Every structure is written in C-alpha cells, then in structure tokens.
Amino acid sequence: MAVLTEDLVRGDVRRWLDESWNPDLTLAEWWERLCESGWGAPTWPEQWFGKGLPRELAGVVNEELRSAGAIGPPSGLGMLLAGPTILVHGTDEQRERYLRPILNGQEAWCQLFSEPGAGSDLASLQTRAERDGDEWIVNGQKVWTSGGQTADLGMLVARTDPDAPKHKCISYFAIEMDQPGVEVRPLREMTGRSLFSEVFFSDARVNQAAIIGELNGGWAVANTTLANERAGLGSGGTGAVGGAMPGKKAKQLERRVGDLVAGRGRDRAERAVAGRQSNLLEKLAKDVGRNQDPNIRQRLAELHILNEVGRYTALRVKAAKASGRGPGPEANTAKLLMSRITRLARDLGLEILGADGMLMGPDTPGGGVAQELALFAPAVSIYGGSDEVQKNIIGERVLGLPKEPDADRVKTMPFRELKVGTQRAAS
Ligand SMILES: Cc1cc2nc3c(=O)[nH]c(=O)nc-3n(C[C@H](O)[C@H](O)[C@H](O)COP(=O)(O)OP(=O)(O)OC[C@H]3O[C@@H](n4cnc5c(N)ncnc54)[C@H](O)[C@@H]3O)c2cc1C
C-alpha cells in the first residue's frame, strides 16, 4: 500500500478539482459533489463521507481548494460541532440520518446549550425533557443561540432526570427547529446585527431516536462538542474556504457558487475575527497614511508576533489531535490568545482610525471592518467558554491547582436539591 504523503494528497485533490470544480454550479450542486468525493471532510472516515486522512494532511486539501478558487464545505455549527460529535457518539442510523445533510449543506445546525442561568456553569441547565411514549416533551429557554434563526436542527442539552446528580441527568438531543413548540427570537447586538437568538421551548417534541449517546449520558456528549468548539475557535474557525452558509433559510443554496467564492458570503465581523488581524490593520495603517508612525508600527509588530504565536498554537492543537490526544490544554491557551489578539486589534484599529473610528458603515475608512471588530471584540472572550473559565481549566487540569471548594459535593447531589447559581466552569 502506498504511504500517504502530502504530495500524493495534493495530487489527488488537484486532479479531482480539475474535473469537478465549476463556478457555474449552484452551491447545492457543488456541495453535493464535495460531499460525495470525501474532500469536504477529509479527516472523517471514508464510510462517512470523508477520506480518513490524518489532520496534518487535511490542511493540504484546504490549500488546494483555496488555490483553485473553489468554495469549501459548509461553514457553521453542523460541520464544526454537530458532525464531529455525532461521529463519536452517534449510532450508525444517526450518522446515516444527519451527516450527509451537514456536508451537502442541506441542513444547518445551532447549539442549544446556554440558558439565562447556565452559561459557564452549563450543568445547571434547567430546560427539561419528559418522556411521552417514543417522544420527549421539551420545555425551557435557551439564549445566545448563534444561527438559531436559520437552523433546521439544534444540538439540545436538556435535563431528563432531576433526581440524579447534576452532571448525570442531562441528555443530548438532535431537535427539529421547525415545529410549533419552538420559538426563535433574534437578539440585536451592538454591531447592529442579529447573529444569535433566544429560543423558547413550549411542549416541543423530539423523538427518542434523536438522543445522541446514552439517555442521561449527555454530559459526556456535550463535552465532545465543547472540546471541538474550543479547538475550532482557538485555531480561528473551521479553516473553510469561502464561508457559505448551509440550510435553506440562509438562501444561498441556489446561488451560483462562483459568486460566493473568496469570502463574499462572510460578514465583516467574521472576516475581521477569523482573518489575520495584523494584515488587516497593516493595510488600514497604509491606507490612512499612519504606517510611518513609530507607536503604530510598534503595536503592529506586537500584533504580528501574537498572530504568529496563535498560528503555532493552532498547529500544536492540530498535532495533538493527530497524535490521538484530542484537543487538550493547547486549545484552551489558543482560545485565550485569541481574546488577547482581538483586544489588541480592537485598540490598535481605533488608534489608527482616530476620530474616524466613531463612524460605522462600508463607506467609512477601511470599509468599517476595524470599527465592527471593535464592537464585536467582547464576544471573543465570552463565547466557547469565557477567559476565566479557560484559566480555571488550565489551572485545575494542567497546573494541578485545587478544584473549586464544593465541586465534589455538587457532583453527587440530586439536581433538585441544588441551589442553582453555584458557579462552576463547564468541565
Ligand atoms: C457571540 C456569542 C455567541 C454564542 N453562541 C452560543 C451558541 O450558539 N450556543 C450556546 O449555547 N451558547 C452560545 N454562547 C454563549 C456562551 O457560551 C456563554 O455566554 C458563555 O459560556 C458564558 O456564559 P454566560 O454568558 O452565562 O456568563 P456567566 O457564566 O454568567 O459568566 C459571567 C462572568 O462570570 C465569570 N465566571 C463564571 N463562572 C466562573 C468561574 N467558575 N470562575 C471564574 N469566573 C467565572 C465569567 O468568566 C464571566 O466573566 C455565545 C456567546 C457569545 C458571546
């Protein structure tokens, strides 16, 4: 059997792209081809629409997609979180049901984890699911649900046995969003956009067959999702090329794929956070004639160095995963670094712009990207586990510091006896 090398993979994917990439296809047609080929999710097993490639070779596929000017696999939480979680914890029937529509972009997912009283302390969640024959009836409220407005399915964690200790009575469901008991209310952010929503469940229904993992074993499943989230965010997103949005509600599936190439589908904030901020701000400094200012140059150099450290940390995350260790402390440090980079980029961007930083909109200096980044910046140190939570995890699991005082007792007490609000980092 031939040893898999970077050159072999590059050759294979290039040949396939020469035959298959066509900017005149619709996005739906292109994603179907990509899904069938296995190049859309090269690290997934061949049996499940992948190529079974080690992670270090998967980057080659993205490079080739990029240099062919082709659009990558669907962005969003299906590819980033639901797919990898179902691969690990799902049954074959569930993999059959959910994975293809994730890869060919027909179904979009959202993550229904956080609640008004359960964010960092996710295990305090109150949304409950009660059994009714072959179905479960869901009641409760979620918040911060990114992409809730356009999602077809949600990764829902709900309490299925209030008499068990708090980490042991949670189940993980794949719930259909389009049903009478699910109400999605978009929230307006200070950027002016509505990236996330509140989601209310009033007697919503989900089938028993849609439980991912064991009944009451959802905590382990949720941790797989969270680990993938940290790793994905820490390494600057999925690395997908182009960033087209899946699902019919996003209204991109029938568009000509050539028109969506090169990030045109991405919004400004996403580009600013996922892109390399030092390049973005170097260009901005040149454009507004401040690139010779020694203070600005000094801080641009600092940002460049941090971006490079981030790149190497992302490579360490990939290497850890490739060696079978799964995303570990590298992912926590990568996530923390991203917050630091974003804060520096926010301050520097506004310094470069001076008074113009108070203006928003595409016709303002730099196209408004630095201003949008400044308004979006607080989100980065909150989503995917706040900075403080990342530090707790590093402190407890890497440095071996003592755990928070009541952690052990909380783990064994029935949930209904707990005073909700005792903060505990998701772990
Ligand atoms: C842009 C954005 C998108 C998001 N998308 C989603 C999504 O799609 N799905 C989803 O489920 N959630 C999503 N979230 C929610 C996110 O996961 C939570 O906001 C996050 O986990 C923090 O929870 P919280 O907001 O309830 O804050 P809290 O947990 O109430 O924390 C408040 C403050 O207390 C600190 N704190 C809390 N516990 C500890 C502790 N033990 N030790 C030290 N300090 C602590 C926190 O760091 C924070 O500063 C999103 C958030 C943002 C900003």
Coordinates of C-alpha atoms in Angstrom, one line a residue, residues 115 118 122 124-128 139-140 142 159 415 420:
E115 CA -29.5 29.4 29.2
A118 CA -26.4 28.4 32.8
L122 CA -23.6 24.7 31.9
S124 CA -27.0 23.9 35.9
L125 CA -29.3 24.0 32.9
Q126 CA -33.0 23.9 33.6
T127 CA -34.6 23.1 30.3
R128 CA -36.3 19.8 30.8
N139 CA -39.9 23.0 28.0
G140 CA -37.5 25.8 28.8
K142 CA -32.1 28.8 25.7
R159 CA -32.5 17.6 31.9
F415 CA -30.1 18.2 40.9
V420 CA -28.9 26.9 41.3

